[in-house]
Short mmCIF file of C-alpha atoms in Angstrom, two decimals:
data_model
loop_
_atom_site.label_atom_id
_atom_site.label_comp_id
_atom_site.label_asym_id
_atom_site.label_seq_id
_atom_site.Cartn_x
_atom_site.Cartn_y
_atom_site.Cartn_z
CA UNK C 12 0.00 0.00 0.00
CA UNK C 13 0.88 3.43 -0.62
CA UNK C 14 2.67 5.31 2.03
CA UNK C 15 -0.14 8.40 3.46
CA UNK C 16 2.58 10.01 5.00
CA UNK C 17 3.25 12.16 1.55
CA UNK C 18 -0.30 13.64 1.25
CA UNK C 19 -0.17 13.98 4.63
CA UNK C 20 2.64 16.49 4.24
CA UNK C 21 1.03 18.30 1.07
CA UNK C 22 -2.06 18.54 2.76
CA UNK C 23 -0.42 20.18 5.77
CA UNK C 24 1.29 22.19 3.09
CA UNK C 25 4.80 21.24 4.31
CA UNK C 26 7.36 22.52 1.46
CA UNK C 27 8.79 19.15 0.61
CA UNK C 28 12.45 18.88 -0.58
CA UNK C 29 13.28 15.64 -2.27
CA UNK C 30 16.82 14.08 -3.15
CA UNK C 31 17.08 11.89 -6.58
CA UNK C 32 18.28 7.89 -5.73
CA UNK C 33 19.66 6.12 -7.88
CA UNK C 34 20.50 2.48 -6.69
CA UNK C 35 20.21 1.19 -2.88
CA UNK C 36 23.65 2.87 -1.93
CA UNK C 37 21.84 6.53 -2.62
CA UNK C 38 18.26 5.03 -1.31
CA UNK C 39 20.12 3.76 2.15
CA UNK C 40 22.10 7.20 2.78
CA UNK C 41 19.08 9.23 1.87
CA UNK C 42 16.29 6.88 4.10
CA UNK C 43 18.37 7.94 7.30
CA UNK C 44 18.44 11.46 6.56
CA UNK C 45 14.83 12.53 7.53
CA UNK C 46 13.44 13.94 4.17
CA UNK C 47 9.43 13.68 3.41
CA UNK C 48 10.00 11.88 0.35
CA UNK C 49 12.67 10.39 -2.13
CA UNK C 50 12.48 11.14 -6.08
CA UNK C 51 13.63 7.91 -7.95
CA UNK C 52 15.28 9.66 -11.05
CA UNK C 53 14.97 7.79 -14.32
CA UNK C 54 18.19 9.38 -15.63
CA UNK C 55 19.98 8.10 -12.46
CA UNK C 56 18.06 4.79 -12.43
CA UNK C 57 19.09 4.39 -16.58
CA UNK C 58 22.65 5.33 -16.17
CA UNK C 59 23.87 3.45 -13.01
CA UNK C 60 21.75 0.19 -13.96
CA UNK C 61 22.17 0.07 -17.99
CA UNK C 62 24.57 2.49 -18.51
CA UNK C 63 23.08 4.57 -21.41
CA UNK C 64 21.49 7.80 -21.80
CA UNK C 65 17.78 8.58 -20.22
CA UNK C 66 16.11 8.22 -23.80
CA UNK C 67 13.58 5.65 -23.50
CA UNK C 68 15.80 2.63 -23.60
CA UNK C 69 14.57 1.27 -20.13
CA UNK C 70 11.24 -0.68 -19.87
CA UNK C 71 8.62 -0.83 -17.30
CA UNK C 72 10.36 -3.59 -16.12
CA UNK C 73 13.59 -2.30 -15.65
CA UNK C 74 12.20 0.54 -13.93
CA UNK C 75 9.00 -1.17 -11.65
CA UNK C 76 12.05 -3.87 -10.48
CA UNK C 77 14.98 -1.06 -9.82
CA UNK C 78 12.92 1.51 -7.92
CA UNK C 79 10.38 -1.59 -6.20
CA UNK C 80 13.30 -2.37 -4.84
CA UNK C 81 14.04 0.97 -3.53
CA UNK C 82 10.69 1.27 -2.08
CA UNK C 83 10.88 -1.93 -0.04
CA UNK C 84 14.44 -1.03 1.44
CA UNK C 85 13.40 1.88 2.37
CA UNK C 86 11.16 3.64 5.33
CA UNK C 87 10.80 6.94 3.38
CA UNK C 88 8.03 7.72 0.95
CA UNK C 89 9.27 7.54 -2.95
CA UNK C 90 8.12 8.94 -5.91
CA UNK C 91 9.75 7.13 -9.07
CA UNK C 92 9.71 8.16 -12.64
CA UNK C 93 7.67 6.12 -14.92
CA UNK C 94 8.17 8.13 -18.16
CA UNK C 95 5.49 8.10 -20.22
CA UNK C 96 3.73 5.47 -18.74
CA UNK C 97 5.60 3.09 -21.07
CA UNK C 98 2.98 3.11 -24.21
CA UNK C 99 -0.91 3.46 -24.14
CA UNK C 100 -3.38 3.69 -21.71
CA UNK C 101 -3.12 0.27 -21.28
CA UNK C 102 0.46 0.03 -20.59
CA UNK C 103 -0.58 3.14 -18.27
CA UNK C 104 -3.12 0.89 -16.39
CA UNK C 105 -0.47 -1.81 -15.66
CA UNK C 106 1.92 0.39 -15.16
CA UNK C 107 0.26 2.15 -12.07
CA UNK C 108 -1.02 -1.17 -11.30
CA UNK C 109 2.60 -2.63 -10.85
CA UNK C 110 4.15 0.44 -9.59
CA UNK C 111 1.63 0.74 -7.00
CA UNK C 112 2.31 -3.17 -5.70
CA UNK C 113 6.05 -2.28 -5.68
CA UNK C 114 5.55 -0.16 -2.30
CA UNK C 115 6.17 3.00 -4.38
CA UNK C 116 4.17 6.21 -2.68
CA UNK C 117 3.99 8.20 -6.39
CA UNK C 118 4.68 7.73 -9.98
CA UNK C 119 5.17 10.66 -12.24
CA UNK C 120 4.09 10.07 -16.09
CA UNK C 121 5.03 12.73 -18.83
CA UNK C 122 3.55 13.59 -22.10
CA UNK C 123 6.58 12.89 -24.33
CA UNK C 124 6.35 11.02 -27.73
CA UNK C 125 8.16 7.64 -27.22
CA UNK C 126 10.82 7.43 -27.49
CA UNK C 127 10.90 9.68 -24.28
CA UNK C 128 14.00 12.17 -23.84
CA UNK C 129 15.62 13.56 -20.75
CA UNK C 130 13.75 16.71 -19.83
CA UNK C 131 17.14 19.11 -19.47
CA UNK C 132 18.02 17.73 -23.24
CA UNK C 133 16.60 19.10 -26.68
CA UNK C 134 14.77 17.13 -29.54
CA UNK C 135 11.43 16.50 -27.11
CA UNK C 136 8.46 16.09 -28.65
CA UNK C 137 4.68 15.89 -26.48
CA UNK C 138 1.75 14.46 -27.66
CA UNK C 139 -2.01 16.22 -27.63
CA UNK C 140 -2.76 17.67 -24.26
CA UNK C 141 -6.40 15.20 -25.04
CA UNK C 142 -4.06 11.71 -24.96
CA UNK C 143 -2.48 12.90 -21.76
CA UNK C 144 -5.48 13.70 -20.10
CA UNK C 145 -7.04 10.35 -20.87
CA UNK C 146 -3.33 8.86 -19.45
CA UNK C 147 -3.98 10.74 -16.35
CA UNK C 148 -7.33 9.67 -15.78
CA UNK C 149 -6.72 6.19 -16.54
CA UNK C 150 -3.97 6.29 -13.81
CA UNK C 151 -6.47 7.78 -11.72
CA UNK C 152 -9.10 5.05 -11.94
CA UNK C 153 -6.02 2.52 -11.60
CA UNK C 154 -4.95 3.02 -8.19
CA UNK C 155 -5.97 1.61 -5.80
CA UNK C 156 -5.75 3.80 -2.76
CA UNK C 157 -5.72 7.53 -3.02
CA UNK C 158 -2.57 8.29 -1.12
CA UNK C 159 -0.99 7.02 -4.40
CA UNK C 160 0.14 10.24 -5.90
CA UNK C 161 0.03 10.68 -9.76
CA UNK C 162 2.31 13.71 -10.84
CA UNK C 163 1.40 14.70 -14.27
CA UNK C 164 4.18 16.19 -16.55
CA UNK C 165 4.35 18.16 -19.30
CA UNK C 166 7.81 19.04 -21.32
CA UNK C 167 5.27 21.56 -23.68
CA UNK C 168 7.12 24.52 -22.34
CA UNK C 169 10.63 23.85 -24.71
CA UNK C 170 8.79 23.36 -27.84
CA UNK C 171 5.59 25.01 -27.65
CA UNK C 172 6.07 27.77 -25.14
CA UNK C 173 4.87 28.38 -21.46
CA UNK C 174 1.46 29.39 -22.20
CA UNK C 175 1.09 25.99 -23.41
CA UNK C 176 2.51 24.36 -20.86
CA UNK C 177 0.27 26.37 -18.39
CA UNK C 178 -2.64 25.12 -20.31
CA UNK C 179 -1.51 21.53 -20.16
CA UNK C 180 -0.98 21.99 -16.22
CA UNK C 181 -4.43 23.17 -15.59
CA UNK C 182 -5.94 20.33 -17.99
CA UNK C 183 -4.20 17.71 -15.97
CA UNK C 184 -5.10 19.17 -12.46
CA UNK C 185 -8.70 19.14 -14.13
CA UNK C 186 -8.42 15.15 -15.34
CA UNK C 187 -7.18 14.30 -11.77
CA UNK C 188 -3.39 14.68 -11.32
CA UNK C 189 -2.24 15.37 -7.61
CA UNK C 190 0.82 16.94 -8.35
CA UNK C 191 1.19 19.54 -11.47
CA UNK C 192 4.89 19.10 -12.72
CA UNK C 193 5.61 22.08 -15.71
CA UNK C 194 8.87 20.83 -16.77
CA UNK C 195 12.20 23.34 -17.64
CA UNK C 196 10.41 26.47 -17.16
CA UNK C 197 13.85 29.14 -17.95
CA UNK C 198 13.77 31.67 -15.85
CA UNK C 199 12.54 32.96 -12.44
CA UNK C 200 9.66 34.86 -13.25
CA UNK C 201 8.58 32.00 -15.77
CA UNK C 202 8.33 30.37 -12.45
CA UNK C 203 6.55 32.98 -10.70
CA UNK C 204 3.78 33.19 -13.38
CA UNK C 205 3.56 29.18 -13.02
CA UNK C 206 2.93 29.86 -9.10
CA UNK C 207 0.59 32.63 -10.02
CA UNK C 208 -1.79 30.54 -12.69
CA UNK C 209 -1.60 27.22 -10.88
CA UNK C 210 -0.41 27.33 -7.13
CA UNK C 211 -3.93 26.18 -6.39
CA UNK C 212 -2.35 22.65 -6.71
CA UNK C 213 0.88 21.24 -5.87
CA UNK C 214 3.39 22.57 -7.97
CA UNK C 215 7.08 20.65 -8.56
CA UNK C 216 9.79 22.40 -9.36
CA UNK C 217 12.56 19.83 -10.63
CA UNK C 218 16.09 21.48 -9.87
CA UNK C 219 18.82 19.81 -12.04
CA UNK C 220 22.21 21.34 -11.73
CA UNK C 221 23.39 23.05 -14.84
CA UNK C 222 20.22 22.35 -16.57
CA UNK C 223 17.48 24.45 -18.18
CA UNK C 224 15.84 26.00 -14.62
CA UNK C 225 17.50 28.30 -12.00
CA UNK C 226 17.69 26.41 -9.01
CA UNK C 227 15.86 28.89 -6.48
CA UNK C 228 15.66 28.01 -2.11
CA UNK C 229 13.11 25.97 -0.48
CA UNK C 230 11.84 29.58 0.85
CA UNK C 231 11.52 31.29 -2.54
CA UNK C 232 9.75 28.35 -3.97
CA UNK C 233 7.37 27.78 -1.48
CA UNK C 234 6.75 31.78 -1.48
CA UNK C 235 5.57 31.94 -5.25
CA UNK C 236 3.41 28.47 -5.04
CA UNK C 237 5.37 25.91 -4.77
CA UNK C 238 5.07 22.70 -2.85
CA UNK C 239 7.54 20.04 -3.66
CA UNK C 240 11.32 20.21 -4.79
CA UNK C 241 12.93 17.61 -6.41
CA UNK C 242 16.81 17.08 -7.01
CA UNK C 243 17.25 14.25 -9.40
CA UNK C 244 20.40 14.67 -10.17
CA UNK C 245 22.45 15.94 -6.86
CA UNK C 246 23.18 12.18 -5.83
CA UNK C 247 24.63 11.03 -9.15
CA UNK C 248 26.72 13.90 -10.16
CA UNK C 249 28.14 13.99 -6.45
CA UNK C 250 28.88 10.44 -6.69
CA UNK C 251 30.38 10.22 -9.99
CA UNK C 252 32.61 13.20 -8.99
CA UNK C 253 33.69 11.33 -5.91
CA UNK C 254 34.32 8.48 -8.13
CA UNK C 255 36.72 10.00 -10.41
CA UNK C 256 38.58 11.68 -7.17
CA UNK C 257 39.33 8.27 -5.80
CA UNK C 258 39.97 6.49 -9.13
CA UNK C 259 42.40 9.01 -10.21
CA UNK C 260 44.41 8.81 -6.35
CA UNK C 261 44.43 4.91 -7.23
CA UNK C 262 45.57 5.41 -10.34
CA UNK C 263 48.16 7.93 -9.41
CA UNK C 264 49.63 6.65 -6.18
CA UNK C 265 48.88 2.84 -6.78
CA UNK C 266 47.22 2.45 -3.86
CA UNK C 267 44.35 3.79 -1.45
CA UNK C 268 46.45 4.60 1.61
CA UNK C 269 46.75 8.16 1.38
CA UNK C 270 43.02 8.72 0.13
CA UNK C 271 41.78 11.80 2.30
CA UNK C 272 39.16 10.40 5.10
CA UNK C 273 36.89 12.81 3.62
CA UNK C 274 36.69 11.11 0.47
CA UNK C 275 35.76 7.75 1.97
CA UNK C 276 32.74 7.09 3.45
CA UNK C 277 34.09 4.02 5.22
CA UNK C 278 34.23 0.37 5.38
CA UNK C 279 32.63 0.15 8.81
CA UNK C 280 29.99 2.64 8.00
CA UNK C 281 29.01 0.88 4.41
CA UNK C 282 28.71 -2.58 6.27
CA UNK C 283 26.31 -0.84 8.83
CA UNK C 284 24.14 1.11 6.42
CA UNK C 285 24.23 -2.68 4.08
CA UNK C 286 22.54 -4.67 7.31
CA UNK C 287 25.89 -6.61 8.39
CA UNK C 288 25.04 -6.26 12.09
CA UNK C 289 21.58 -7.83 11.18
CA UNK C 290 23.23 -10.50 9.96
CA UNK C 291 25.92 -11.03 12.61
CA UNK C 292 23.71 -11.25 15.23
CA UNK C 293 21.57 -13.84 12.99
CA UNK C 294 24.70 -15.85 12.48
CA UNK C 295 25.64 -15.30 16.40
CA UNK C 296 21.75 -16.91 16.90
CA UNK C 297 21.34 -19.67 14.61
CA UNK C 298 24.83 -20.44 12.95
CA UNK C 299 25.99 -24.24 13.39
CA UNK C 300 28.54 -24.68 16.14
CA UNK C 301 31.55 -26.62 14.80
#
């Protein structure tokens, strides 16, 4: 069942801030951490499991195992990307269906053409605002308990402009979308005029470093209608970064003696957040004596 903590929080209207995971490393550190709700990133999700770019390449299987997985390791509500629902308003059906029996809390669907792009990347396309309506309300029949969130997407503001996009956001809220998610609006006061036409509803603002949208505070967002921030991207680029730091001291010194504590996280720390005391006190319990 759906966690009802999350529209718990939007109906207190708590600002919710929400880091991307990626794999259960990222899900583990961000679980103990105390946020409202994590945001499993499809870019992420693509590029740590298969290793390619976030273009459509993964299935709903792929994605309902990876981020399943997530939602069953971890305590925290999660949101997880589910593209464009994978197809038709059948896949859309099943897709909601199996999300939903994963243990995920929320599954955002865009209105993309398939193959689906990378929101922060050019070349997308969308499809009628009429086909994603009928997406959203099939998702909303779907479910089977309200507190399963369905954020509704739209990538209309690149190609078509933001009045478009606008339009889109208030025909979604209309069809029966929780959360109203107007993707790569460019500048601040595109996202103040977002906040001013539809901050009626929950409004995400998706912060992705170097990407197409100024990343603005919790307290600014919240103050022109926001309600939910998500960071897809923090957890990956940080990690890859740290990857390439301790690679590249390997690779230079031939060893990992002198690595800088900072840039370790630590082998007894890693076999604590993994469950090994769990399982030592199993083995300490039912482990045959020799």
């Amino acid at each position: 069942m759906a966690d009802p903590k999350l529209r718990a929080a939007f109906e207190a209207k708590r600002f919710i801030v929400s880091p991307g995971v990626f794999d259960m490393i990222s899900a583990k550190v961000a679980d103990g951490m105390g946020f409202d709700c994590l945001y499993g990133t499809g870019f992420g999700t693509v590029a740590s499991a298969l290793g390619v770019a976030d273009a459509g390449i993964a299935t709903y299987t792929d994605m309902v195992a990876r981020m399943g997985r997530v939602a069953q390791g971890c305590a925290t509500p999660l949101i997880a990307d589910a593209d464009t629902g994978y197809g038709g308003l059948l896949n859309v059906r099943e897709t909601v269906r199996g999300y939903e029996a994963a243990g995920i809390t929320g599954i955002q669907i865009e209105d993309q053409e398939v193959p689906k792009k990378c929101g922060h990347t050019p070349g997308r396309r969308v499809i009628p605002a009429d086909e994603m309506v009928l997406k959203i309300q099939v998702a909303a029949e779907a479910r089977r308990s309200r507190d399963f969130l369905i954020v509704a997407r739209t990538d209309a503001r690149t190609g078509l402009g933001l009045e478009e996009a606008i339009r889109r956001g208030q025909m979604f809220a209309d069809a029966g979308a929780d959360i109203i998610f107007i993707e790569s609006p460019e500048s601040e006061a595109e996202m103040v005029e977002i906040g001013r036409r539809l901050g009626r509803y929950p409004l995400l603002a998706n912060n992705v470093e170097g990407g197409r949208t100024p990343i603005l505070s919790a307290a600014r967002l919240k103050e022109i209608g926001y309600a939910i921030a998500i960071y897809p991207a923090v957890g990956f680029l940080a990690a890859a970064a740290a990857l390439e730091r301790a690679y590249a001291h390997l690779k230079r010194h031939g060893d990992s003696n002198a690595l800088p504590e900072q840039e370790s996280y630590g082998f007894k720390r890693i076999c604590e957040l993994m469950g090994f005391p769990d399982v030592w006190d199993f083995e300490k319990r039912w482990a045959v004596k020799e």
